[in-house]
XYZ file of C-alpha atoms in Angstrom:
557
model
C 0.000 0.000 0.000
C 1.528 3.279 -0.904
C -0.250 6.698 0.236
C -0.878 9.150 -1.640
C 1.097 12.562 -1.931
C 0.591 15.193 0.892
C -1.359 13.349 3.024
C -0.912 12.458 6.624
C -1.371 8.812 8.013
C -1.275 7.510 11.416
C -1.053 4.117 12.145
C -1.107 1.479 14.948
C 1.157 -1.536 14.126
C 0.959 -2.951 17.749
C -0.577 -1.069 20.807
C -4.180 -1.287 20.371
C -6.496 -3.875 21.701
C -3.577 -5.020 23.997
C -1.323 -4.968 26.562
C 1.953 -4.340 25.066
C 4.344 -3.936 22.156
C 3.468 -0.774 21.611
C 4.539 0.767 18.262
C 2.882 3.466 15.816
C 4.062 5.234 12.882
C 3.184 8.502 11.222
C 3.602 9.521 7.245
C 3.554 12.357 5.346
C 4.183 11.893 1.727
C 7.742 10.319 1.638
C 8.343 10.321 5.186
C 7.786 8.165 8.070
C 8.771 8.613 11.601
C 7.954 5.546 14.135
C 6.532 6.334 17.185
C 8.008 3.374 20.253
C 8.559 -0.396 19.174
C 8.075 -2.621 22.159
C 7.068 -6.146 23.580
C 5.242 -8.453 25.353
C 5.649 -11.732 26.858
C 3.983 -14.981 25.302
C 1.135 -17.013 27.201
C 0.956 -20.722 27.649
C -0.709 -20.743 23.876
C 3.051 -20.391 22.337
C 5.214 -22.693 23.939
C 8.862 -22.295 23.585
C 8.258 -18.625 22.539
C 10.368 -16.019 24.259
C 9.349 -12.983 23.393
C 6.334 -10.915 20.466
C 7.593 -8.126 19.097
C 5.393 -6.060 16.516
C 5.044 -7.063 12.672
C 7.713 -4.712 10.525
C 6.356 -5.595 7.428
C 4.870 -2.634 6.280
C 8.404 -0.434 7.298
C 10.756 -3.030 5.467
C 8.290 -2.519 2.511
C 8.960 1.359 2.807
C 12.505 1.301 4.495
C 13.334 4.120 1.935
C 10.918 6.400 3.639
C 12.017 5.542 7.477
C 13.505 8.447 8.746
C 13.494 8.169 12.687
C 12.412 5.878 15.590
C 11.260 8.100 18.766
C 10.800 6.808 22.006
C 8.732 8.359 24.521
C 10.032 6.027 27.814
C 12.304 3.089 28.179
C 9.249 0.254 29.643
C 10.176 -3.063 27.681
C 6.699 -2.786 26.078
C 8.094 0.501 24.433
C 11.712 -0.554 23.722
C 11.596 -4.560 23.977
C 11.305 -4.576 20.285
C 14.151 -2.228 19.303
C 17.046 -4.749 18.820
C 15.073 -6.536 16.213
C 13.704 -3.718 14.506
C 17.848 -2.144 13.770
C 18.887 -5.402 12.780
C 16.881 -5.375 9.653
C 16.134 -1.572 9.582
C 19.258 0.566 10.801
C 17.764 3.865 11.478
C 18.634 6.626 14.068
C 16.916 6.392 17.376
C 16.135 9.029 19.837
C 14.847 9.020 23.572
C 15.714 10.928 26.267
C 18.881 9.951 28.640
C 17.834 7.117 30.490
C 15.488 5.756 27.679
C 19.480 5.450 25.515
C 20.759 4.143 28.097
C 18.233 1.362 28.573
C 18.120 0.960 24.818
C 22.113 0.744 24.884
C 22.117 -2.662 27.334
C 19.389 -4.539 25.013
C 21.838 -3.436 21.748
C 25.118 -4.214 23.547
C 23.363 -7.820 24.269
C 22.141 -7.999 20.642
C 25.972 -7.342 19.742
C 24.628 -4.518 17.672
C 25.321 -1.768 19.996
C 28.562 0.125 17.736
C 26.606 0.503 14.608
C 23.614 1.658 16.183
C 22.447 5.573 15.411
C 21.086 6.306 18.747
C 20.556 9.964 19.752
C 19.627 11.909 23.390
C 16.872 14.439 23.547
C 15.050 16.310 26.042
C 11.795 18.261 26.311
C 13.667 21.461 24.964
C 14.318 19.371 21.918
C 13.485 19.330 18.272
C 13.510 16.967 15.471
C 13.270 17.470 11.790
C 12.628 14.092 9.802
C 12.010 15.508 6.440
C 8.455 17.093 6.136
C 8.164 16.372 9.502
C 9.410 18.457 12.575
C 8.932 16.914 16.322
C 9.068 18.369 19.430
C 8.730 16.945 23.266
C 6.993 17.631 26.492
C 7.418 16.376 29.860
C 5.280 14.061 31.273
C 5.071 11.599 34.909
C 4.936 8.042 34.816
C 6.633 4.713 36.644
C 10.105 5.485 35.138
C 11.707 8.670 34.946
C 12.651 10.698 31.855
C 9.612 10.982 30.146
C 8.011 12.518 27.238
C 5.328 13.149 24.705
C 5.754 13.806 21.494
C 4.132 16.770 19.228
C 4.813 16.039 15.362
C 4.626 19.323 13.290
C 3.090 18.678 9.747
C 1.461 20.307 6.755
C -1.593 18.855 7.546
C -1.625 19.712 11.417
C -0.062 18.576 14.495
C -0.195 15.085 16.128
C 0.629 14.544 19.387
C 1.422 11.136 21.076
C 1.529 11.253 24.794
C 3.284 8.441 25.841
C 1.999 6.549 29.083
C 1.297 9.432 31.553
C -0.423 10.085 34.682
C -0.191 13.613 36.670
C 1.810 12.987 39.725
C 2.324 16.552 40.873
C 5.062 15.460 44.085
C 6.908 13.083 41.964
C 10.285 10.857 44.006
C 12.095 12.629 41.163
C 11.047 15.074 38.622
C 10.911 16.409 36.306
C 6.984 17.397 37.235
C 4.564 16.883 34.353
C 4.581 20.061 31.963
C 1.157 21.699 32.203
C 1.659 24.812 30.449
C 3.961 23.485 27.519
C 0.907 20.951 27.088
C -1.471 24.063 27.127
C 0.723 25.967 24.871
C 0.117 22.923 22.791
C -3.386 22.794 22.432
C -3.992 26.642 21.728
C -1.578 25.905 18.868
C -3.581 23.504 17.739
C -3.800 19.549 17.746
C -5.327 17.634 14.563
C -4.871 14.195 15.820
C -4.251 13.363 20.019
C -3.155 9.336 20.234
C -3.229 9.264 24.042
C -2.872 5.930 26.173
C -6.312 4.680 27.965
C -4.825 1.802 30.379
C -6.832 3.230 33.223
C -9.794 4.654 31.401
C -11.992 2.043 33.506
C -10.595 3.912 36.939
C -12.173 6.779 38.496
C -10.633 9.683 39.559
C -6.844 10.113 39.890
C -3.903 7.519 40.298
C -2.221 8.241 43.377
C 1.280 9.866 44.065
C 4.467 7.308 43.611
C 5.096 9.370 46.973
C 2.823 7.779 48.864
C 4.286 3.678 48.246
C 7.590 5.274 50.192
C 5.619 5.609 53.168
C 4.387 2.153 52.986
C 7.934 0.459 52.629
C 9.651 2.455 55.184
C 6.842 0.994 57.641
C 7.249 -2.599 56.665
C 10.895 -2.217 56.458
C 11.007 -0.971 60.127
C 8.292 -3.177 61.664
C 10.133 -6.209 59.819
C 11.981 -8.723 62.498
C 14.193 -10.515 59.690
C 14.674 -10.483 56.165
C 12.992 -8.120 53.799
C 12.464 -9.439 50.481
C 11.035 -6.932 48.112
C 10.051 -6.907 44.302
C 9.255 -4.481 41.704
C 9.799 -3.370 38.073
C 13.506 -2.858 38.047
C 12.577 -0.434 35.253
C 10.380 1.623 38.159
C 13.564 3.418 38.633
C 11.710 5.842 41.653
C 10.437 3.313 43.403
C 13.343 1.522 43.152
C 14.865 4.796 44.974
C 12.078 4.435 47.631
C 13.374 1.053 48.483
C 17.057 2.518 48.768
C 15.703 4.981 51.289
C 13.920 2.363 53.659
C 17.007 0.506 53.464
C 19.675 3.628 55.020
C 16.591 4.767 57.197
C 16.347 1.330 58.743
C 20.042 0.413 58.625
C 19.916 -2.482 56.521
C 22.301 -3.777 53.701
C 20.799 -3.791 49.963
C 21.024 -7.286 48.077
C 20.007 -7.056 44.266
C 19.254 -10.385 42.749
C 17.927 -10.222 38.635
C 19.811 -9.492 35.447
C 17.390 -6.716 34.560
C 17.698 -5.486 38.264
C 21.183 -5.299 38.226
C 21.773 -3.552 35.005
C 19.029 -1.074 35.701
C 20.340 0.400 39.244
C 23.807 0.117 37.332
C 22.643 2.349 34.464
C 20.596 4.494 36.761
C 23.489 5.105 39.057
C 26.125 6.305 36.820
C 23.454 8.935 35.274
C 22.365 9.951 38.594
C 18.869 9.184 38.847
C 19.407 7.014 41.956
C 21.466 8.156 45.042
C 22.835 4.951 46.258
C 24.957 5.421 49.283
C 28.575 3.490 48.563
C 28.488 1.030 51.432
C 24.514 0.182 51.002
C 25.043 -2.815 48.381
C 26.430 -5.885 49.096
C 26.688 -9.294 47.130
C 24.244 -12.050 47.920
C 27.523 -14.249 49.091
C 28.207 -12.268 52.020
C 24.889 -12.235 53.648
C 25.704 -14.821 56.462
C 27.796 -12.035 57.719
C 25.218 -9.848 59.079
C 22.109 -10.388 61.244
C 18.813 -11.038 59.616
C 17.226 -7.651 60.473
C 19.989 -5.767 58.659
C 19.432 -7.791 55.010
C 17.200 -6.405 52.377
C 16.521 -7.993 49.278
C 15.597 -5.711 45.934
C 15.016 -8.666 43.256
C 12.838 -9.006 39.810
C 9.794 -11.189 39.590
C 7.156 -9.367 40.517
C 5.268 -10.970 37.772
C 5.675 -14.222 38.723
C 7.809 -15.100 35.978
C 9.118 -18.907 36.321
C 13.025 -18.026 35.697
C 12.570 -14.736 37.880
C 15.090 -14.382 40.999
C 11.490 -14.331 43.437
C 10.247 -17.349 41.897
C 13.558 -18.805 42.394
C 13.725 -17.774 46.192
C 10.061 -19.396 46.213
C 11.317 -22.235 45.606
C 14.065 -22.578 47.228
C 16.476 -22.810 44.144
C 18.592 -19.777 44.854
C 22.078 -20.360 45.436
C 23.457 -17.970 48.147
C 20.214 -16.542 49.897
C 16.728 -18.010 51.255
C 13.575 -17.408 52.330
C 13.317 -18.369 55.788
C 9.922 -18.632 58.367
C 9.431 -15.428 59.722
C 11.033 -13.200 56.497
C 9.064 -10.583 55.091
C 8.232 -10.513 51.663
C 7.009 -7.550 49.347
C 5.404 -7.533 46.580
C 5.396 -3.933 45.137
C 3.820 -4.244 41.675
C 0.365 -5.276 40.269
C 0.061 -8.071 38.182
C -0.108 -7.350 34.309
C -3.401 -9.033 32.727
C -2.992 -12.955 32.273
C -0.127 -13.192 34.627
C -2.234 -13.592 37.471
C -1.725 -16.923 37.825
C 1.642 -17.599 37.946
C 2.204 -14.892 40.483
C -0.691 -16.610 43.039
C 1.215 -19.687 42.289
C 4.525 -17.974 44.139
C 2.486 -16.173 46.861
C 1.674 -19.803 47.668
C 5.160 -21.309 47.639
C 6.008 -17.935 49.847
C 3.412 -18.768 52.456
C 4.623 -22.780 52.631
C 8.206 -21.081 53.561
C 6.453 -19.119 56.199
C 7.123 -16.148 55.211
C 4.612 -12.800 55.688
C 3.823 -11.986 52.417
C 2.695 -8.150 51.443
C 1.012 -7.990 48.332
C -1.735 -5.989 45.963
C -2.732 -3.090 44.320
C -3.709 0.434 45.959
C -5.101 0.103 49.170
C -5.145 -3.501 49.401
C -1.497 -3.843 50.432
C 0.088 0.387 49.986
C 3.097 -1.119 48.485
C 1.769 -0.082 44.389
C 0.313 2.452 42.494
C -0.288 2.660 39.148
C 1.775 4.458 36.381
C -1.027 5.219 34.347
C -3.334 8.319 34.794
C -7.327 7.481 35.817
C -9.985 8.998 34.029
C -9.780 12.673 35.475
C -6.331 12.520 34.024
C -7.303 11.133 30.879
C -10.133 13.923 30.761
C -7.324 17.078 31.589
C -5.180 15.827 28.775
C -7.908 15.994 26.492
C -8.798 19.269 27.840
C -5.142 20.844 27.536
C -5.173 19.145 24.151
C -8.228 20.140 22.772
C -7.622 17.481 19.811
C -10.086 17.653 16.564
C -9.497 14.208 16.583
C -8.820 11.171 19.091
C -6.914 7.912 18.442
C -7.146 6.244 22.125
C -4.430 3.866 22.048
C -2.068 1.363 24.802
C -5.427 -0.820 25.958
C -7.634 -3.272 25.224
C -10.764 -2.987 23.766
C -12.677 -1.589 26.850
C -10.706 0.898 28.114
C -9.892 2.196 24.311
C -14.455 2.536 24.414
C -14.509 3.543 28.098
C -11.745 6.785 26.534
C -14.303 7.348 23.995
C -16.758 8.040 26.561
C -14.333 10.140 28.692
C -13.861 12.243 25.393
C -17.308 13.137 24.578
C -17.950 13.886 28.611
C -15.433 16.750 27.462
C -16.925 17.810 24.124
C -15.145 15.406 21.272
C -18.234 13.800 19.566
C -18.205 10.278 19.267
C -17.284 10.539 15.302
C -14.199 11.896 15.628
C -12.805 9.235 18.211
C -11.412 6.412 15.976
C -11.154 2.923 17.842
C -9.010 1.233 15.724
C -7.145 -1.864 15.864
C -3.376 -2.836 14.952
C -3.011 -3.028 11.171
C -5.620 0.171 10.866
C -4.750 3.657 9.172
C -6.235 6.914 9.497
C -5.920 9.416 7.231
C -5.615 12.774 7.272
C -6.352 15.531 3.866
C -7.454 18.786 3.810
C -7.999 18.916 7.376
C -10.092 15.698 7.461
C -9.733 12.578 8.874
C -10.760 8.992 7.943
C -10.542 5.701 8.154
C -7.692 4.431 6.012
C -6.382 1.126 3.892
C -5.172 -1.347 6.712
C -1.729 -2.389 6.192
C 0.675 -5.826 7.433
C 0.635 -5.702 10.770
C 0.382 -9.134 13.955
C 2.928 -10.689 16.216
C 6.470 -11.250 14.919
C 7.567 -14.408 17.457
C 11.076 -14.696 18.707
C 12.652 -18.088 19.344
C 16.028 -18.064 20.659
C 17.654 -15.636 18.054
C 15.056 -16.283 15.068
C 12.265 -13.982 14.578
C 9.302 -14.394 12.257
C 10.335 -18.259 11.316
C 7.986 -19.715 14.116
C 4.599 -20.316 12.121
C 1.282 -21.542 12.894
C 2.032 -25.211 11.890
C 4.923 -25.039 13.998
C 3.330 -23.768 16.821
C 0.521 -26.681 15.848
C 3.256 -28.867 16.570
C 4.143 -27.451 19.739
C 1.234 -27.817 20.977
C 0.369 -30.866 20.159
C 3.617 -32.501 21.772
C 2.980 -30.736 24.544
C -0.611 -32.048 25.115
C -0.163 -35.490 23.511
C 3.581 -36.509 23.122
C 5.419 -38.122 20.484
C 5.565 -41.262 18.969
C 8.265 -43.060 16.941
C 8.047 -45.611 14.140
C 11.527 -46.804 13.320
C 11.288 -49.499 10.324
C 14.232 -51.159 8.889
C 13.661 -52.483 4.958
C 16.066 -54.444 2.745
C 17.332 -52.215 -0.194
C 17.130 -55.010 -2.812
C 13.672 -56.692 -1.679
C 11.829 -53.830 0.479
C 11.185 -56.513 3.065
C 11.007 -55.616 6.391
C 14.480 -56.743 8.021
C 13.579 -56.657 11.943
C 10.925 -56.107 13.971
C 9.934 -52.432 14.066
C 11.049 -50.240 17.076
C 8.522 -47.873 18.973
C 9.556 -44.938 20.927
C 7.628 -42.987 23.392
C 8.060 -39.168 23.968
C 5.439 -37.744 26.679
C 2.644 -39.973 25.411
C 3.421 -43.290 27.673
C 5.973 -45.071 29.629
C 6.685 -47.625 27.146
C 7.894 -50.849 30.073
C 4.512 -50.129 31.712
C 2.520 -50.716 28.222
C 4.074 -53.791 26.360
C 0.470 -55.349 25.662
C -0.771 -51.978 24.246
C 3.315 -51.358 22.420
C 2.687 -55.078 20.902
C -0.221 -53.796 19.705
C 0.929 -51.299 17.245
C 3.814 -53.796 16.921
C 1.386 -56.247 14.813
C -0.278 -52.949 12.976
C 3.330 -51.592 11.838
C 3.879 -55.392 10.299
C 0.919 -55.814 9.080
C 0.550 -52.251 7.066
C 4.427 -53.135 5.972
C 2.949 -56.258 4.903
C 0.305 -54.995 3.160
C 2.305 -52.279 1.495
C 5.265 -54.307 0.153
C 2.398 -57.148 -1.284
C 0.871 -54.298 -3.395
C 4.378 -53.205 -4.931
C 4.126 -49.901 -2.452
C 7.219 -49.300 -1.304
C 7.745 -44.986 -1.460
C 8.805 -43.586 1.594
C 6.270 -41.069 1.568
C 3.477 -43.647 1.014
C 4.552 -45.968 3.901
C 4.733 -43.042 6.367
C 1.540 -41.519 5.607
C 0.032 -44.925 5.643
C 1.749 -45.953 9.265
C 0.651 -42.217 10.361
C -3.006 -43.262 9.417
C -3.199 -46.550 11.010
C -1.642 -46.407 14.014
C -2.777 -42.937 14.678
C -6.258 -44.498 14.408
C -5.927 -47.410 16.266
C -4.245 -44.861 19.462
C -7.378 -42.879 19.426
C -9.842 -45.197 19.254
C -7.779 -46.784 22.770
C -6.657 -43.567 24.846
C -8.730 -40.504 22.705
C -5.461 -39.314 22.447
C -3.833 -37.631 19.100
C 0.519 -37.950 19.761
C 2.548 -36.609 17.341
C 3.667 -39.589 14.871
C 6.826 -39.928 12.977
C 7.500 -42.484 11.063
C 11.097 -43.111 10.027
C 11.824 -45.851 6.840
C 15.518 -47.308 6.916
C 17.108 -48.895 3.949
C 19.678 -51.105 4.757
C-alpha cells in the first residue's frame, strides 16, 4: 500500500487492543517517523516462545521512507522490540537519557550496539525528519525521563503522549509540563493518540510518593529479612526502596539481570542516590544479622526463571527465604499473569514467610503508572484534539476513553477505535478511516524472529498435550522386506515398560501395514509413512482418545 502525496497517516502496528508492544508510525508523503517499538511476553498458547515483538512488514516494505524511531520512555513494552527492529532496519533512534541508556544494554546484548544511530533528547528538543518536525513535552509516569511527542506537519499537528499520569510530588522530577501541554493545544492539535490503560478507573492515580511511606513501615516493623520486588525499570520506586534501606540500617542485596543492570545504568546517570556502602553481594549475607538484610530482586510478575520465583522455591544459590522473612510484593500483576504470580504467593506462604502484596489500598506497596480517568479527561482538555486515536489498551478501556472524550466535548465521530493493522488518514484537514496495512505478532525463538509459524506452533502444541511417537522401520534395499521387527519410541505420550500389551499392539499394525504395502508393490517412503501415520494414529485414538505426534522413520539397509 503506498499513500498518496501530501497526506498524513497515522497508524497502529501494535498497541491497540492489547497490553503491550506498543509501536505506531506517522507519514507524510515520503516520510515516516515511528513512534516506540516494544514487547510483550507470550502465554501458555506459544510454547517455547520467548518474546512478540510487533510485525515490521509494512516499514521493510517502505525502508526508503524511514527516517526516525522516537521513544517516549524506556518500559520493555516501548523498547523490547528495538534490537530486532535495527537489525533489519538501521535507522537513528532518539529518547531521552535514560530511555538510551536502557536501549544501549538490550543493543550491547544484541551485539549490535557500535553501529547503532542512537541519539539523546530532552523536552527542549526538536527533530526534523524531512516534512516532519517533532518536538517533546514532559510528562510523569513509573520510570523517569519521560516525554510526549508533538509532530509538526502540513496537515496539522499530532501529538502522542506516551503513558502518563499527573503525579504533581513526583520521588524525582521532572513534574509533568502543564503549560507546555497548554501551549500545545492553543496551537492547535489535529490528531491526540493518548494511552487509555486506566480509562476504567475513576478519579486520579495516586502519588508514587505515597508507596515510600508504605515500605519504610514494613521495612522498620520487619523482624528478619525483607524481600522486596518491583519493576527494576520503576527506577523511583526503586529509589524508595534505597531509602527504607539507610533509614532502617539495613544492607541492599540485588538479585535479577534486569535489576542489576538497571540500578547500574541508573546510578552512573544519577537518577538514583545509592549510598557506597549500602550494596552488598548475595555471598556475604551470612555475615550480618537477619534484620539488617534487604533484598531488591525481579519477579514481581511471577515469571518462572525470575530471581522471586527462584527464592520461592528454594532454588537460589546464596540466599533463602526463611519462616518469619518478610516478603514484598510492590507491583500489580499485568493481565494474564495472574496466575503464575498466586502460584509464588503460595510457595512464599509454605516457607512461612509474611507476604505483602496488591494493588492500591489492598497492600500500599503499588500504584499505578497510568493516569485514571480525570487525568485522561485534563489531557484531552489541555489538548483540545479535533481528533482522538485512544491507544495502549484493550478494547474496553480504548471505548470507556471514547466516553471520557465526549464527557469533554469530542463527539463520538471523531474518536477512531481502531485496531493494529488500521490507518487513518488525514487531507485537507479531514480525517478517515484508512487502507489497513501488514501488521500481527512477529515471534522470537532463541535468536530467530518471524520463522515460528502456525504449523509449527501446531506442533508445539500438540507434543505438549499429547507426546510423540516413533516408528523406526528397517527395509532391505534389494527386496523392500522388512528386516527386523519395528522399534517404537515414546516421547510424553506413555511409559513404554509399563505398556508392552498396548506397544505389541501397534507392533502387529506396523507389520501388518508393511505387509500390506510391500504385497501391493508400495514401497515410497512417503506412502509408507503416511500410511503408518493413518493406522496407528487411528488405532491410538480409538484406545486412549489421544492424538501424539507420529513420525514415522523408513531405513534402507
Amino acid at each position: 500500500m503506498n499513500i498518496a502525496e501530501h497526506k498524513l497517516l497515522v497508524a497502529a502496528l501494535g498497541g491497540v487492543n492489547e497490553i503491550g508492544k506498543n509501536m505506531y508510525f506517522i507519514q507524510y508523503d515520503q516520510d515516516i517517523v515511528i513512534i516506540d517499538c516494544g514487547s510483550k511476553f507470550p502465554d501458555e498458547n506459544l510454547p517455547g516462545i520467548d518474546l512478540i515483538v510487533p510485525d515490521f512488514t509494512y516499514l521493510l516494505d517502505h525502508a526508503d521512507k524511514v527516517r526516525a524511531l522516537v521513544v517516549t520512555h524506556g518500559h520493555e513494552d516501548h523498547i523490547g522490540g528495538i534490537p530486532y527492529l535495527l537489525k533489519q532496519l538501521p535507522i537513528p533512534v532518539y529518547g531521552t537519557k535514560l530511555t538510551i541508556e536502557l536501549i544501549k544494554i538490550k543493543l550491547k546484548e544484541h551485539r549490535i550496539l557500535r553501529e547503532s544511530d542512537l541519539h539523546t533528547i530532552d523536552a527542549t528538543s526538536t527533530i526534523e525528519a524531512g516534512s516532519i518536525h517533532a518536538s517533546f513535552f514532559s510528562t510523569s509516569h513509573s520510570i523517569p525521563d519521560c516525554v510526549g511527542i508533538v509532530f509538526q506537519t502540513p496537515e496539522g499537528n499530532v501529538v502522542h503522549t506516551g503513558d502518563f499520569k499527573f503525579d504533581m510530588s513526583p520521588v524525582k522530577g521532572p513534574y509533568p509540563d502543564l503549560h507546555r501541554m497548554a501551549d500545545i493545544g492553543k496551537q492547535g492539535v489535529k490528531v491526540l493518540l493518548s494511552e487509555s490503560t486506566n480509562a476504567e478507573r475513576p478519579g486520579f492515580t495516586p502519588s508514587e510518593r505515597l508507596v515510600g511511606g508504605h515500605i519504610l513501615e514494613a521495612f522498620a516493623q520487619a523482624k528478619q529479612q525483607v524481600f522486596i520486588s518491583t519493576f527494576a525499570s520503576n527506577v523511583n520506586r526503586v529509589q524508595q526502596i534505597i531509602d527504607a534501606a539507610v533509614e532502617t540500617g539495613r544492607k541492599l542485596i540485588l538479585l535479577g539481570r534486569s535489576m542489576v543492570n538497571v540500578v547500574a545504568v541508573s546510578k552512573e546517570h544519577g537518577y538514583l542516590n545509592i549510598p557506597d556502602d549500602l550494596l552488598i553481594d548475595a555471598g556475604d549475607s551470612e555475615r550480618y544479622p537477619p534484620d539488617k538484610i534487604a533484598v531488591l530482586c525481579t519477579g514481581s510478575q511471577g515469571e518462572p526463571m525470575a530471581a522471586l520465583s527462584r527464592l520461592a522455591n528454594s532454588k537460589h544459590p546464596h540466599i533463602e527465604i526463611l519462616p518469619g522473612d518478610t516478603v514484598i510484593i510492590a507491583a500489580g500483576a499485568i493481565p494474564g499473569n495472574e496466575r503464575n504470580l498466586a502460584h509464588v504467593i503460595d510457595n512464599l506462604y509454605v516457607l512461612g514467610a509474611q507476604v505483602i502484596y496488591g494493588s492500591g489500598a489492598a497492600s500500599g506497596m503499588h500504584v499505578s503508572g497510568h493516569g485514571s480517568q480525570e487525568e485522561l479527561k485534563l489531557m484531552l482538555t489541555l489538548m483540545k484534539p479535533d481528533y482522538l486515536i485512544p491507544v495502549h489498551g484493550e478494547f474496553r478501556m480504548l471505548y470507556q476513553h471514547r466516553q471520557l472524550a465526549d464527557s469533554v466535548g469530542i463527539p463520538n465521530e471523531n474518536v477512531f477505535i481502531i485496531q493494529n493493522g488500521d490507518t487513518i488518514q488525514i487531507e485537507q484537514g479531514m480525517a478517515s478511516l484508512g487502507p489497513k496495512i501488514p501488521s500481527g505478532n512477529s515471534l522470537v525463538d532463541g535468536l530467530m524472529i518471524g520463522n515460528v509459524g502456525n504449523i509449527v506452533l501446531r506442533d508445539r502444541r500438540q507434543l505438549s498435550s499429547d507426546g510423540m511417537l516413533i516408528i523406526v522401520t528397517t527395509l532391505s534395499k534389494t527386496e523392500k522386506q522388512m528386516v527386523a521387527k519395528p522399534e517404537i519410541i515414546s516421547r510424553g505420550f506413555i511409559f513404554v515398560k509399563d505398556s508392552e500389551e498396548f506397544i505389541g499392539q501397534i507392533h502387529d499394525i506396523v507389520t501388518s501395514s508393511m505387509r500390506d504395502l510391500t504385497e501391493t508393490g508400495s514401497t515410497q517412503w512417503n506412502l509408507i509413512k503416511q500410511t503408518l501415520k493413518d493406522h496407528v494414529g487411528k488405532f491410538i485414538y480409538s484406545e486412549t482418545k489421544r492424538r501424539p505426534m507420529i513420525l514415522p522413520i523408513v531405513i534402507e539397509v
